[in-house]
Amino acid sequence: MNRAILVVFVTLLVVLAGCAGGTEGAEDTIDDSQSVGDAIDVVDLNVADVSPDEEYVTLENTADESVDLSGFELRDREGGQVDGGLSPFSFPSEFVLEPEETVTITTGEGDSTDNKLYWGYNVNIWRGNGDVVRLVDTNGQVVLEHAYGDIDLDESDGDVEDENGGENDDVNESPVDGELEIHHIDVGQGDSTLIITPANETILIDSGDWRQDGSEVIAYLEAQGINRIDHLVATHADADHIGGHAAVIEHFETTGGGVGAAYDSGVPSDSATYGNYLDTVDEYGVDFLLVESGDKLPIEGDVSAQVMNPPAGDAGSDVNDNSIVLVFEFGDFQYLAPGDVDTGVEQRLIDEWGSDLEGDVYKAGHHGSSTSSSEALIDTVDPETAIISSAYDSQYGHPNDEVLERFAERDIETYWT
């Protein structure tokens, strides 16, 4: 297992809301979707037995007026989701193709120009034995289809069979714009996760063990060019989760853009680490907010962060069981971060939230301990990927073999910081 810091990049459909930006309303510019489709032709392809840097599709504007392609997408017969992980090509904002001009979209990487754009992948998009080039508008409607090779348009309608034999219509994906980044930081026997939204809001969930005093987390954040933490979450008061909170607040308040708000479960600890954290919040005047089930973090744009725990009202004094449990949603993608809750709380979450717990990526509760990640929770979440944050030589035996076996039995791809 690679012990390097794991970064999970979640790339979903790019669908820009509305039509052209700066070109809207410009004279002699076609921006009606169907008219754009009528004006554009596929005039060249190079897709058979070539490298991604040589694979391309060339489009031409055959109309007498400029064509506004802002936010339009190119897709193959499976919606651009090659190998289940690549998103369709989206034309840049304010991209206008003049009459009789061509634009070439190359699969590989390179520096874009007015007439040459790059998809940015190192694997082939188009199939050499036959495929469909589709031009799709900002509402997901197909306005142009160009088939080649051994394929029948009547049999290729954009619906892709899933593993269960059902169909997924790619044009019905939730419209989201941009990329959500989830960084699981290696802090040894502790926990720290950085989330960066498409709007460049930053959420730091926990900050590692007290022995590091935030040093590893701060170094990682600086390496990522992070200058501000908009949302600082303490899932609970254990020193292996909030060990760097005081240092992170002081660092960004004195040398960076500050900390927007700190979120807490409201269940305190008598440890010096927790006391230092609260003292630093007071010293720098950081907004301090207690959250409970039903709340949401105030994140802008297409990302939502639902609080599912601690329960509303008096939930007792157990620090772990009152961990802040968060579900992040971005389009059709969900990520569950359950803190250190045990199997009893997991069952209550199942009873209260049910299918809302379903997610693509699951950060294993309590560092992969046997007290968490019950079969009932894993079957409810049904993740494709699990992330475990613990030391390689954990003194607590994390991750537990039983938990790893549960993941393996369900073919859940598992990573360990």
PDB file of C-alpha atoms in Angstrom, residues 1 8 51 65 71 80 93 114 146 165 176 198 203 207 232 242 247 252 304 310 315 327 345 356 364 367 374 402:
ATOM      1  CA  MET A   1       0.000   0.000   0.000  1.00  0.00           C
ATOM      2  CA  VAL A   8      -9.233  11.666  -4.342  1.00  0.00           C
ATOM      3  CA  SER A  51      -2.142   7.869 -29.050  1.00  0.00           C
ATOM      4  CA  GLU A  65     -22.947  33.683 -38.634  1.00  0.00           C
ATOM      5  CA  GLY A  71     -20.665  25.261 -22.221  1.00  0.00           C
ATOM      6  CA  GLY A  80     -17.827  10.646 -22.298  1.00  0.00           C
ATOM      7  CA  SER A  93     -17.015  30.103 -21.515  1.00  0.00           C
ATOM      8  CA  ASP A 114      -8.470  29.724 -30.519  1.00  0.00           C
ATOM      9  CA  HIS A 146     -21.953  11.969 -36.128  1.00  0.00           C
ATOM     10  CA  GLY A 165     -28.542  -4.471 -16.782  1.00  0.00           C
ATOM     11  CA  VAL A 176     -22.808  20.552 -11.626  1.00  0.00           C
ATOM     12  CA  PRO A 198     -15.323  24.077  -7.243  1.00  0.00           C
ATOM     13  CA  ILE A 203     -13.213  22.694   4.510  1.00  0.00           C
ATOM     14  CA  SER A 207      -6.189  18.338  12.110  1.00  0.00           C
ATOM     15  CA  LEU A 232     -12.786  24.251  10.252  1.00  0.00           C
ATOM     16  CA  ILE A 242      -8.126  18.289  17.045  1.00  0.00           C
ATOM     17  CA  ALA A 247      -1.881  25.814  15.459  1.00  0.00           C
ATOM     18  CA  PHE A 252      -3.924  31.227   9.071  1.00  0.00           C
ATOM     19  CA  SER A 304     -23.842  20.534   0.106  1.00  0.00           C
ATOM     20  CA  PRO A 310     -24.770  14.529  16.906  1.00  0.00           C
ATOM     21  CA  ALA A 315     -27.113  13.473  23.481  1.00  0.00           C
ATOM     22  CA  VAL A 327     -22.362  13.754   4.081  1.00  0.00           C
ATOM     23  CA  VAL A 345     -24.782   5.196  16.554  1.00  0.00           C
ATOM     24  CA  ASP A 356     -29.529   9.344   2.444  1.00  0.00           C
ATOM     25  CA  ALA A 364     -13.915   4.428   7.549  1.00  0.00           C
ATOM     26  CA  HIS A 367      -9.692   4.690  11.833  1.00  0.00           C
ATOM     27  CA  SER A 374     -20.662  -2.383  10.826  1.00  0.00           C
ATOM     28  CA  GLU A 402     -12.694  -7.793  10.281  1.00  0.00           C
TER      29      GLU A 402
END
